[in-house]
PDB file of C-alpha atoms in Angstrom:
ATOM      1  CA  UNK U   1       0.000   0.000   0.000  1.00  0.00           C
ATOM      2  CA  UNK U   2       1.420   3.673  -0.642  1.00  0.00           C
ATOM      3  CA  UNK U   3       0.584   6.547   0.542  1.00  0.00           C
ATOM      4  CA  UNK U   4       0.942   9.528  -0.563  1.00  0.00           C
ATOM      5  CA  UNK U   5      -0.373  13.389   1.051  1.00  0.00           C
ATOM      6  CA  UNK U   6      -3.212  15.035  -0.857  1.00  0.00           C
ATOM      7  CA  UNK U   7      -3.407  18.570  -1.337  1.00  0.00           C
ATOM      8  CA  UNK U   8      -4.513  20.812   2.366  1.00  0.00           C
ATOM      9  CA  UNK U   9      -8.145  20.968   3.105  1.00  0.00           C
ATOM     10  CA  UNK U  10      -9.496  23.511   5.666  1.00  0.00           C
ATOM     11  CA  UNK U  11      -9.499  22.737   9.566  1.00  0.00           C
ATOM     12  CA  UNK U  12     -12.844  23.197   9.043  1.00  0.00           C
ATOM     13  CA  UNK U  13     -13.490  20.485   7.075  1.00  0.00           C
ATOM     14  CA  UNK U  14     -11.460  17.746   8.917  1.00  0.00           C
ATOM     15  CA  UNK U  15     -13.718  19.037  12.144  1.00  0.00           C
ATOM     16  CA  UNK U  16     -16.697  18.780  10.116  1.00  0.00           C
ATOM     17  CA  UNK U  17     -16.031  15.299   8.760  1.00  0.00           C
ATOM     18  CA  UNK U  18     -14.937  14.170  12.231  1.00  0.00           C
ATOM     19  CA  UNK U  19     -18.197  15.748  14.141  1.00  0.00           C
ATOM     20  CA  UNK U  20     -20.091  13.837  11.076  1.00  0.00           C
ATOM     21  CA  UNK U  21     -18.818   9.978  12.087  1.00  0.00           C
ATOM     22  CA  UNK U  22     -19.506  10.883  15.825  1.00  0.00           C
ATOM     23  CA  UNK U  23     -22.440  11.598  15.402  1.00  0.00           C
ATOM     24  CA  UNK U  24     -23.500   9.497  12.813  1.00  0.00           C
ATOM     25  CA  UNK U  25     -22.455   6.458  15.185  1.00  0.00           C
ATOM     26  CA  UNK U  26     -23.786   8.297  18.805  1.00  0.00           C
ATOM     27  CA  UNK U  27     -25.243   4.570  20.039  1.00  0.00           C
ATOM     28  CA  UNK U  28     -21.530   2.968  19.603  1.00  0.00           C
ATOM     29  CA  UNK U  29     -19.919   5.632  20.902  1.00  0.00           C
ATOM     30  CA  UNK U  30     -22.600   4.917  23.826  1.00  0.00           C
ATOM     31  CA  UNK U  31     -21.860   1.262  24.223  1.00  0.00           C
ATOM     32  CA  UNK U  32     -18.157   1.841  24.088  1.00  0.00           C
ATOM     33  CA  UNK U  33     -18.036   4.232  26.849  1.00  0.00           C
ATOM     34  CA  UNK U  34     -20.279   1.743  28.674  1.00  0.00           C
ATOM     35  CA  UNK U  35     -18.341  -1.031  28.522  1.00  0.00           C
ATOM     36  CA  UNK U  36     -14.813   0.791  28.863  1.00  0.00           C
ATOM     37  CA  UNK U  37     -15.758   2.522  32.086  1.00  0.00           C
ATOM     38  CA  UNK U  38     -17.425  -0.745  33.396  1.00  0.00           C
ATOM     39  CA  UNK U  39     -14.664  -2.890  32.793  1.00  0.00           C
ATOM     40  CA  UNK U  40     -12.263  -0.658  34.043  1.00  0.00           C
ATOM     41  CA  UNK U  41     -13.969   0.343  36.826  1.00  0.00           C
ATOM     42  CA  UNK U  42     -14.359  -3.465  37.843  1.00  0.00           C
ATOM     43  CA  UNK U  43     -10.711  -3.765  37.701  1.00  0.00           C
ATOM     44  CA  UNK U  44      -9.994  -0.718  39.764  1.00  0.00           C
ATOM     45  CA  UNK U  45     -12.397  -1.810  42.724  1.00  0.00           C
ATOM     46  CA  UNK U  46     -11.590  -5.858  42.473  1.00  0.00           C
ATOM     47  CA  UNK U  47      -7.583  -4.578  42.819  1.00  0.00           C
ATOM     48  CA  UNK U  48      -8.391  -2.138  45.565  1.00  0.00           C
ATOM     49  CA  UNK U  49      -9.937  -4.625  47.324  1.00  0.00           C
ATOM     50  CA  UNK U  50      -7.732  -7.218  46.839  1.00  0.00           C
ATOM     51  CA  UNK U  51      -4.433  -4.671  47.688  1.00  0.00           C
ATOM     52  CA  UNK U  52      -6.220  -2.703  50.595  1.00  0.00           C
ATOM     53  CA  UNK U  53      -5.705   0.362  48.748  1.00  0.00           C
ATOM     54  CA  UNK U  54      -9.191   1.602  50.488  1.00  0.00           C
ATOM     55  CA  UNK U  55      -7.227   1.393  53.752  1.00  0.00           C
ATOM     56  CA  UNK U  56      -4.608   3.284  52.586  1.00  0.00           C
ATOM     57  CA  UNK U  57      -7.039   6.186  51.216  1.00  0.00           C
ATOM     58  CA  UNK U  58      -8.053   6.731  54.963  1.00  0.00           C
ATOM     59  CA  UNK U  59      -3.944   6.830  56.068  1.00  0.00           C
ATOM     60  CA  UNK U  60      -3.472   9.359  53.014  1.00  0.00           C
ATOM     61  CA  UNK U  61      -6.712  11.017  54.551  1.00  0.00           C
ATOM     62  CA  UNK U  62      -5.556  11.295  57.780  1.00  0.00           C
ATOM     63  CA  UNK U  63      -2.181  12.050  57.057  1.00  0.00           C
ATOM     64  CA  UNK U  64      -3.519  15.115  54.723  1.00  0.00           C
ATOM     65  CA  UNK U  65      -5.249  16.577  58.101  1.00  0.00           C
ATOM     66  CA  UNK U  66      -2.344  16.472  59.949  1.00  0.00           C
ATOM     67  CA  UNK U  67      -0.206  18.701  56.911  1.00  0.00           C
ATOM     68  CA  UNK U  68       0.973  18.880  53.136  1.00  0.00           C
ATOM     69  CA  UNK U  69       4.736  17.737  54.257  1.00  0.00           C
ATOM     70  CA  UNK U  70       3.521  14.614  55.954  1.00  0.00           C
ATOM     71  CA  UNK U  71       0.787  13.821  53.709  1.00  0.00           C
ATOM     72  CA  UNK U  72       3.641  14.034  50.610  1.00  0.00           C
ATOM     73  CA  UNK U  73       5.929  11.584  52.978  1.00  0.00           C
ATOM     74  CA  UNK U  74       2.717   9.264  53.198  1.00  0.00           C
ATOM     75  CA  UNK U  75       2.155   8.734  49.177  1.00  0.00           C
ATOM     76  CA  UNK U  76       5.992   8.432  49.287  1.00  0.00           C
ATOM     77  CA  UNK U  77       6.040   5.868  51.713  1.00  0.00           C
ATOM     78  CA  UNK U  78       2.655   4.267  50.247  1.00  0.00           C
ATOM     79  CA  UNK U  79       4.054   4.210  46.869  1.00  0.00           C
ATOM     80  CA  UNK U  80       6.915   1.973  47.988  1.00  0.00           C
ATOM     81  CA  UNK U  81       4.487  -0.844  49.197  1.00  0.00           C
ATOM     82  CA  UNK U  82       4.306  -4.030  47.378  1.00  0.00           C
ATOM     83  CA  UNK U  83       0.472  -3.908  47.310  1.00  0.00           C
ATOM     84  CA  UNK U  84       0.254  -0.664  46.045  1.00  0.00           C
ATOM     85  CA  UNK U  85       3.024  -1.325  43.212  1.00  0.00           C
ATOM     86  CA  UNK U  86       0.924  -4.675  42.751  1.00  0.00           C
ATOM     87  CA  UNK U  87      -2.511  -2.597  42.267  1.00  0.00           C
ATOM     88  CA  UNK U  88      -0.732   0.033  40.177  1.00  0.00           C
ATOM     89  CA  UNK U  89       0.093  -2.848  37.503  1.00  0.00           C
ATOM     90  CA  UNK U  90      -3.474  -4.464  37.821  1.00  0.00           C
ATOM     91  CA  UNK U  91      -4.938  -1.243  36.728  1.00  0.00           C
ATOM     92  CA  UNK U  92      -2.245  -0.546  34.147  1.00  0.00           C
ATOM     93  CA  UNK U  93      -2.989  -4.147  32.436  1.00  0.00           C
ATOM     94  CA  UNK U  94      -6.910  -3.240  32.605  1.00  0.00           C
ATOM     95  CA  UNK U  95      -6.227  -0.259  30.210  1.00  0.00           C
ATOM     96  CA  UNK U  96      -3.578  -1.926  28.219  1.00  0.00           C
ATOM     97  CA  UNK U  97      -6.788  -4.962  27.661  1.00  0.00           C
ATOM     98  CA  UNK U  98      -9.252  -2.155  26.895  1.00  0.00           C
ATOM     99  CA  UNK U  99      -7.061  -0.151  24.386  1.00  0.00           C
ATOM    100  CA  UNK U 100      -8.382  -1.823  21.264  1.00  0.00           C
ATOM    101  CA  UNK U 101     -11.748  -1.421  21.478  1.00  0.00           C
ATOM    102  CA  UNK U 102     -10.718   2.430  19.987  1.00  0.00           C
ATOM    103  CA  UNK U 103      -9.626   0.623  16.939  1.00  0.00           C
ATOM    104  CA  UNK U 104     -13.085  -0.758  16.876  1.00  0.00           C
ATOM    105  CA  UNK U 105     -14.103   2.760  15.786  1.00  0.00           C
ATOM    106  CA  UNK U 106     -11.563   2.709  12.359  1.00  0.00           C
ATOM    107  CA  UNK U 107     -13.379  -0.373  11.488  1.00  0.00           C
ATOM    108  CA  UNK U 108     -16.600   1.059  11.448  1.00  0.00           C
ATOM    109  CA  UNK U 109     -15.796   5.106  10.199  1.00  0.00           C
ATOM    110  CA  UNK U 110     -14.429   3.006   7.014  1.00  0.00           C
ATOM    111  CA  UNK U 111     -17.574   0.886   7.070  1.00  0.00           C
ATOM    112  CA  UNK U 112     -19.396   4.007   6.393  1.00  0.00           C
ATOM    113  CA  UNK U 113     -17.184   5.673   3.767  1.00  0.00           C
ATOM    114  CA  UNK U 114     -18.016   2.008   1.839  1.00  0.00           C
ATOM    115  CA  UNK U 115     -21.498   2.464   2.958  1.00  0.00           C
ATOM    116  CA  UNK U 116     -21.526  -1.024   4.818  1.00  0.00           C
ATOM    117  CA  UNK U 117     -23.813  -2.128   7.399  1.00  0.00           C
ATOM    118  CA  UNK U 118     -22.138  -1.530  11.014  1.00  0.00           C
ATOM    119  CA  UNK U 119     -22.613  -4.358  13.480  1.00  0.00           C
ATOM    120  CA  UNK U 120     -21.984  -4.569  16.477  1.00  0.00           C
ATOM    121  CA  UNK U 121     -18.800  -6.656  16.221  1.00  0.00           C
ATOM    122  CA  UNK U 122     -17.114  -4.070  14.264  1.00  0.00           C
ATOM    123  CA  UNK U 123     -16.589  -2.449  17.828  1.00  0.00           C
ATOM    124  CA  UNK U 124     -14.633  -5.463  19.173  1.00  0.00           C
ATOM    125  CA  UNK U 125     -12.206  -5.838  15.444  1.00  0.00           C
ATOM    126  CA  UNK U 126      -9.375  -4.650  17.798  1.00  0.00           C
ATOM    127  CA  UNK U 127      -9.755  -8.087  19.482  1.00  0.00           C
ATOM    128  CA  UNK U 128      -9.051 -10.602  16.494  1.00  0.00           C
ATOM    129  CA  UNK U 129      -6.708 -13.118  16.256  1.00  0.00           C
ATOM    130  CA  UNK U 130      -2.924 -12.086  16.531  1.00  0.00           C
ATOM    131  CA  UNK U 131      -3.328  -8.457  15.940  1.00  0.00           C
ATOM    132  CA  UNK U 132      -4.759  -7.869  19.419  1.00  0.00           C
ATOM    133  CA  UNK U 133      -1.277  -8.835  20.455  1.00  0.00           C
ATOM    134  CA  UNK U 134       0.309  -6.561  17.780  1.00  0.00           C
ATOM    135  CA  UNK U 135      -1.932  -3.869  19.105  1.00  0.00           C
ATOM    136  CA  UNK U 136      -1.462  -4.527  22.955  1.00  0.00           C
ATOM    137  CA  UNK U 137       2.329  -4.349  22.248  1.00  0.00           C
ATOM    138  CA  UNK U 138       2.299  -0.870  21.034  1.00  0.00           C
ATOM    139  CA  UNK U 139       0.305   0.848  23.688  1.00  0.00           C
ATOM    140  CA  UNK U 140       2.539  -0.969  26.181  1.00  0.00           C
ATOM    141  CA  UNK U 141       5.218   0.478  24.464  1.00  0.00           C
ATOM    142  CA  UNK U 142       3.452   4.183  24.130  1.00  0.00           C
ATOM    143  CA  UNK U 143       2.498   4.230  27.711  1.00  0.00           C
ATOM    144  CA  UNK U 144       5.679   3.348  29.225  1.00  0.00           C
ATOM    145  CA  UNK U 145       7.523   5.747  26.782  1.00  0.00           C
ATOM    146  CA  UNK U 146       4.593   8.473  27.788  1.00  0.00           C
ATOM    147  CA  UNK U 147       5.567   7.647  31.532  1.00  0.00           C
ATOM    148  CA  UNK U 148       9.272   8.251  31.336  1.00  0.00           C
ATOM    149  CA  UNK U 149       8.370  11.786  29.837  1.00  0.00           C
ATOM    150  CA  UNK U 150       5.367  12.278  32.077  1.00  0.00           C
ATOM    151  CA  UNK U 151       7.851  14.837  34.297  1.00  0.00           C
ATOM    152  CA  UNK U 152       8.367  17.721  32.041  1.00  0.00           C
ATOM    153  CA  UNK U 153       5.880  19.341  30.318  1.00  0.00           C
ATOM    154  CA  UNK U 154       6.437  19.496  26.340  1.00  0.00           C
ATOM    155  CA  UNK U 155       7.843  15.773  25.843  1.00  0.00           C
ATOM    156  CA  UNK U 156       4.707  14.348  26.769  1.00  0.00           C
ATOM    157  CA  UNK U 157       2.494  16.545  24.182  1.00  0.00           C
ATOM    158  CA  UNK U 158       4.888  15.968  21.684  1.00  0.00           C
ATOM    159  CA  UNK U 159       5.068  12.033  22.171  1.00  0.00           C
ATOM    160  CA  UNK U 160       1.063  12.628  21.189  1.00  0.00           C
ATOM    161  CA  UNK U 161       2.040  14.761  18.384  1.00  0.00           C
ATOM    162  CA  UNK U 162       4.440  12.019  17.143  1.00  0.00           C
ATOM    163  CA  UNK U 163       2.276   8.749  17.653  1.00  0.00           C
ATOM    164  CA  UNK U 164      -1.397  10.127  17.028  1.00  0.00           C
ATOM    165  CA  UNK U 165      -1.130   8.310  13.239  1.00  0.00           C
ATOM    166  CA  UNK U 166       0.148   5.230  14.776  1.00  0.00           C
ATOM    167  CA  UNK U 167      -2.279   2.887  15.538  1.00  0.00           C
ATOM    168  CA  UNK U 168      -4.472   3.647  12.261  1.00  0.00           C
ATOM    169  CA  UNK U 169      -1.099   2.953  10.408  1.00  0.00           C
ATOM    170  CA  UNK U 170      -0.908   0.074  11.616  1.00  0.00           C
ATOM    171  CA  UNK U 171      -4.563  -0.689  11.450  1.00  0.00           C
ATOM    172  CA  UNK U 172      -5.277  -0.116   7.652  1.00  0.00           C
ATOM    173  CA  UNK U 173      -1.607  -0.471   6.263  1.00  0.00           C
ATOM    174  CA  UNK U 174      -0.094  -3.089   8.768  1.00  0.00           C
ATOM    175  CA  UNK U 175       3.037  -0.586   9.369  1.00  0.00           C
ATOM    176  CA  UNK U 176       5.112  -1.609  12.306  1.00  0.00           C
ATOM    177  CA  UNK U 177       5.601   0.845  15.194  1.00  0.00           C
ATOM    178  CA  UNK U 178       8.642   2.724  14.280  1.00  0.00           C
ATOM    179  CA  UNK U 179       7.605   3.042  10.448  1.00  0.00           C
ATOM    180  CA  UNK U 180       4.013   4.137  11.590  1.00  0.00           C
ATOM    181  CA  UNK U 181       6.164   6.364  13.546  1.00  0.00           C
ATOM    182  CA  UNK U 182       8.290   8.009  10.833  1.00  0.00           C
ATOM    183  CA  UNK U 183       5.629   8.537   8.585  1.00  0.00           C
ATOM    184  CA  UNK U 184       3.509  10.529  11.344  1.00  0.00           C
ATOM    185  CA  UNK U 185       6.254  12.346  11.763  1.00  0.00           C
ATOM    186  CA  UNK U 186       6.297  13.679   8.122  1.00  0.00           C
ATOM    187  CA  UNK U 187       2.926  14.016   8.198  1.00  0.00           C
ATOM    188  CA  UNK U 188       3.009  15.967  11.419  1.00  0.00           C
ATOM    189  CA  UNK U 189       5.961  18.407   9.618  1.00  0.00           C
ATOM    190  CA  UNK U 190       3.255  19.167   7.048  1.00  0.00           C
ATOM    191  CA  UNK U 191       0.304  19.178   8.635  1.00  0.00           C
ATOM    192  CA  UNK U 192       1.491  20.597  11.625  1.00  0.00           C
ATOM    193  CA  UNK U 193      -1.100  23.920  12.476  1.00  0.00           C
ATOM    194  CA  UNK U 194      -4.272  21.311  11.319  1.00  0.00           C
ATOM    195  CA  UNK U 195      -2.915  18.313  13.949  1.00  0.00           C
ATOM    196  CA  UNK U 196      -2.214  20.669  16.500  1.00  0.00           C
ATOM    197  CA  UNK U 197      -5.823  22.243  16.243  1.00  0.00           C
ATOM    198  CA  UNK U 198      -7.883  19.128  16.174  1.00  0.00           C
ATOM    199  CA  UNK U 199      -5.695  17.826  19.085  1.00  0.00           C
ATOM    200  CA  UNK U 200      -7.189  20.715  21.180  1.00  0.00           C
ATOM    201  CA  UNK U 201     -10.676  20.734  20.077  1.00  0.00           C
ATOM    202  CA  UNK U 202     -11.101  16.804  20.246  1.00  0.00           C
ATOM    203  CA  UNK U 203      -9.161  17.198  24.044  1.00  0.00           C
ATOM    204  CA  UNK U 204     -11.487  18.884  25.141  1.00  0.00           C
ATOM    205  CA  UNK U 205     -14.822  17.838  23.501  1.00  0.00           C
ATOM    206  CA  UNK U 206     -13.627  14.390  24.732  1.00  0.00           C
ATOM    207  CA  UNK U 207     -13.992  15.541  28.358  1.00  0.00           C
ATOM    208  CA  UNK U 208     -16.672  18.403  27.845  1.00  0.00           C
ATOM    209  CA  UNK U 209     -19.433  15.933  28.147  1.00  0.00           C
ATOM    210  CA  UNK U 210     -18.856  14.827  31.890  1.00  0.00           C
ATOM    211  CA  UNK U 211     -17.873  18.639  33.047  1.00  0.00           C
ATOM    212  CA  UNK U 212     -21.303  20.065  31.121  1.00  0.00           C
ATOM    213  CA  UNK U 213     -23.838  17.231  30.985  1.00  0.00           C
ATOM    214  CA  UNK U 214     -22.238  14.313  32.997  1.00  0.00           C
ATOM    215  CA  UNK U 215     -24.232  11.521  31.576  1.00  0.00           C
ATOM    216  CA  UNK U 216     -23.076  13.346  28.178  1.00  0.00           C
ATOM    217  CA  UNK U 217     -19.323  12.311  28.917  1.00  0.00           C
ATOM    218  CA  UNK U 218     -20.563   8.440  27.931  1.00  0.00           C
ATOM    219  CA  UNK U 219     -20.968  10.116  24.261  1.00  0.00           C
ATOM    220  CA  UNK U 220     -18.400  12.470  23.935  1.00  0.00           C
ATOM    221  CA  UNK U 221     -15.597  10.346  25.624  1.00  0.00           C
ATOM    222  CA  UNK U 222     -15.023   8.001  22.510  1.00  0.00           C
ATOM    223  CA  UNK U 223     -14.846  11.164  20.170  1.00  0.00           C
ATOM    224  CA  UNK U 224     -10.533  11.466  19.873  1.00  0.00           C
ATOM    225  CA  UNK U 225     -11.140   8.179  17.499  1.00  0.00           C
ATOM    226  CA  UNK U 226     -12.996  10.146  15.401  1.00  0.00           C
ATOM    227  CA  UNK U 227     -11.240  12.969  14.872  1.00  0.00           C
ATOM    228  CA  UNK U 228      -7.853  10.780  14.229  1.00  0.00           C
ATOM    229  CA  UNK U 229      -9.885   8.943  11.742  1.00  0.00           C
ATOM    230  CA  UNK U 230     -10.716  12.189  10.154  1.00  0.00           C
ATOM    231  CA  UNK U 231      -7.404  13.264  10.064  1.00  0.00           C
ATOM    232  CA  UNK U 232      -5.987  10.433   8.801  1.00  0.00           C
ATOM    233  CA  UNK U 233      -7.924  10.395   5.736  1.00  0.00           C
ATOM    234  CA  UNK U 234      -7.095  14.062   5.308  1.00  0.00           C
ATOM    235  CA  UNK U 235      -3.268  13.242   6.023  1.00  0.00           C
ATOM    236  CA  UNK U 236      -3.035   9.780   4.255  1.00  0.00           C
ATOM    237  CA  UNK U 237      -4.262   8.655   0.730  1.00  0.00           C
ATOM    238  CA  UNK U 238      -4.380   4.486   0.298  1.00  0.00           C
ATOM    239  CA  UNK U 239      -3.929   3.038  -2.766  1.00  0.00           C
ATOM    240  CA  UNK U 240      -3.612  -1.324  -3.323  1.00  0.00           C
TER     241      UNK U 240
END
């Protein structure tokens, strides 16, 4: 497959198309949230449990009363634990299981560009055979590269920047990581002012939902697929 950059569109236009597949798929965007928050949320409450992190919320608690300097020497001395390193990982691996059900979303966005039927499955593509472990493998690799920069503030933006055409890459075009990589980082050279824009409007429409309309956050919280998806189609032409 090759692919090739078309002329610019408008911002406006790559919003446009990328408000159009959200809303044109609102009840998936519903079950997705749905099933993300209850899985995760499973996993965060069977760990705590199992790690007595609830115990430790009332030290931390108590500890915060007291003062700022011994509360800080309490999440030190809390972080150090085995259980608490031991529920840190259970969580991690419950988002590192959930992270493709977003490519779920690519499936069905092209579905509608061919004007297929969408089923339900199309949410759970992410899942199939040996590309869930192909899939897995990268976000491992993106988060733990994301936590090393966590501590400043511009490395971990541009690590977004630099990886936001990744996992489509590798969806559609089977690209491996660091070739997904270099070719979002031509793109991103190019297409710089357009990326950076839709970043910041699908941030925050992506959160919007839960600080407006609460219930709302269950639709808008699935809505950074579809403005990649937009902008990859902008960014990227495919041709067999």
């Amino acid at each position: 497959m090759q692919n090739k950059y078309p002329q610019k569109p408008g911002i406006d236009f790559i919003l446009k198309q990328a408000f159009f597949y959200w809303n044109k798929t609102l009840i998936f965007q519903l079950i997705f949230s749905i099933i993300y928050f209850a899985i995760f949320f499973t996993g965060f409450f069977f760990f705590a449990s199992r790690y007595g992190i609830w115990e430790v919320n009332k030290e931390l608690a108590d500890a915060f009363k007291i003062g700022t300097n011994e509360y800080m020497k309490k999440i030190a001395e809390v972080s150090a634990t085995d259980s608490y390193q031991k529920f840190t990982y259970g969580i991690l691996g419950t988002m590192i299981f959930l992270f493709p059900l977003n490519l779920g979303f690519f499936q069905i966005f092209r579905k509608i560009d061919l004007k297929e039927k969408i089923v339900l499955g199309d949410l759970f593509v992410g899942y199939n055979g040996f590309n869930f472990f192909k899939y897995i493998g990268y976000y491992i690799f993106w988060f733990f590269t994301y936590l090393m920069v966590a501590q400043t503030i511009i490395l971990p933006v541009i690590w977004v920047f630099v990886t936001i055409f990744v996992a489509p890459l590798m969806f559609f075009t089977d690209k491996r990581i660091f070739e997904a990589i270099s070719l979002n980082f031509k793109a991103l050279k190019m297409y710089f002012v357009e990326i950076a824009v839709c970043i910041i409007v699908a941030f925050f429409f992506k959160y919007v939902g839960f600080a407006l309309f609460l219930i709302g956050g269950l639709f808008t919280f699935p809505f950074w697929n579809a403005m990649i998806y937009s902008l990859y189609k902008v960014v990227f032409s495919e041709k067999n």
